[in-house]
XYZ file of C-alpha atoms in Angstrom:
115
model
C 11.972 67.082 -77.167
C 12.953 68.047 -73.650
C 14.545 65.676 -71.181
C 14.310 66.388 -67.462
C 16.567 64.845 -64.857
C 15.707 65.277 -61.196
C 18.042 64.665 -58.307
C 18.423 65.351 -54.608
C 15.671 63.284 -53.058
C 16.210 60.976 -50.130
C 15.455 60.238 -46.509
C 15.647 63.067 -43.988
C 14.583 63.516 -40.396
C 11.803 65.941 -39.451
C 13.182 69.444 -39.282
C 15.890 68.634 -41.783
C 16.621 70.033 -45.220
C 16.978 68.774 -48.761
C 17.691 70.431 -52.092
C 16.121 69.098 -55.259
C 17.447 69.847 -58.724
C 15.842 69.535 -62.136
C 18.031 69.858 -65.202
C 16.492 70.252 -68.641
C 18.248 69.303 -71.852
C 17.361 69.257 -75.516
C 17.853 71.285 -78.662
C 16.543 74.809 -79.051
C 15.365 75.163 -75.491
C 13.406 78.199 -74.385
C 11.882 77.317 -71.074
C 9.363 79.767 -69.696
C 7.572 78.486 -66.601
C 9.021 75.837 -64.316
C 7.495 74.178 -61.314
C 7.580 71.447 -58.710
C 4.665 69.166 -57.955
C 4.328 66.298 -55.525
C 2.195 63.245 -54.993
C 1.923 61.812 -51.521
C 0.797 58.215 -50.926
C -2.945 57.937 -51.397
C -3.313 61.567 -52.425
C -3.648 63.485 -55.647
C -0.778 65.378 -57.169
C -0.464 68.930 -55.881
C 1.405 71.989 -56.993
C 4.263 72.918 -54.681
C 5.879 75.949 -56.276
C 6.347 77.666 -59.606
C 8.832 80.125 -61.050
C 8.675 82.125 -64.255
C 11.565 82.898 -66.545
C 11.615 86.356 -64.957
C 11.952 84.754 -61.507
C 8.445 85.435 -60.212
C 7.521 82.724 -57.726
C 4.395 81.194 -56.281
C 4.040 78.670 -53.448
C 1.436 76.376 -52.015
C 0.313 77.585 -48.599
C 1.580 74.369 -47.036
C 5.200 75.129 -47.961
C 5.372 78.925 -47.731
C 8.247 80.053 -45.560
C 9.883 76.628 -45.672
C 10.577 75.951 -49.364
C 12.388 78.160 -51.842
C 12.239 77.672 -55.594
C 14.954 79.083 -57.830
C 16.356 78.629 -61.303
C 19.419 79.214 -63.433
C 18.288 80.145 -66.930
C 21.772 79.760 -68.377
C 21.875 76.148 -67.177
C 18.169 75.389 -67.756
C 18.095 74.128 -64.200
C 15.603 74.586 -61.398
C 16.034 73.997 -57.689
C 13.824 73.478 -54.674
C 15.413 74.175 -51.319
C 13.304 72.481 -48.670
C 13.790 73.309 -45.004
C 11.970 72.494 -41.770
C 10.697 69.361 -43.418
C 7.693 67.608 -41.942
C 6.485 64.008 -42.293
C 3.587 65.309 -44.372
C 6.096 66.523 -46.973
C 6.808 62.884 -47.798
C 5.989 62.411 -51.463
C 7.344 61.849 -54.926
C 8.407 65.237 -56.240
C 8.126 65.966 -59.954
C 9.507 68.851 -61.912
C 7.593 70.283 -64.824
C 8.641 72.794 -67.428
C 7.029 74.636 -70.296
C 9.123 74.822 -73.451
C 7.434 77.060 -76.010
C 3.880 75.617 -76.097
C 4.532 72.155 -74.667
C 4.767 70.857 -71.114
C 7.247 68.230 -69.970
C 7.520 66.208 -66.758
C 10.385 64.599 -64.937
C 10.357 61.038 -63.693
C 10.054 62.053 -60.055
C 12.291 61.786 -57.037
C 11.260 60.359 -53.674
C 11.440 62.512 -50.557
C 10.812 60.751 -47.267
C 10.662 62.647 -43.987
C 10.833 60.262 -41.083
C 12.651 59.706 -37.837
C-alpha cells in the first residue's frame, strides 16, 4: 500500500504563488510516474502536470509557463510550484502516483485564488 500526503494549499490572491507537496510512504516503494490533477467546482477532473521517474515533464496548456512540477526520488516526494495564479486555477488539487502496476491518489488539497 502507498499513502500520499498532500500539503501547501490555501488562499492566495490573483498573481500570487503557492507550492504544493505530495509525499508518498509505504514499504518497497518504486514510484514511476507522478502527477497532479485538479477538480474545479462544477467541472470534471483534469490533468495538470506529470513527471516521470527520469524527470520528463508534461503540462496542460492552461498552466504552461506558470506551473512547474518537480520531484525528489530519494524522498518519494513531488512538488508543484504554481505562479501567476488566476481565479480559474481555483480547485481541489490531487496528487497521483504509479507504484509498480498500481495507481494511488491523495486526498486532495484546496487551492483558492481570490482577491
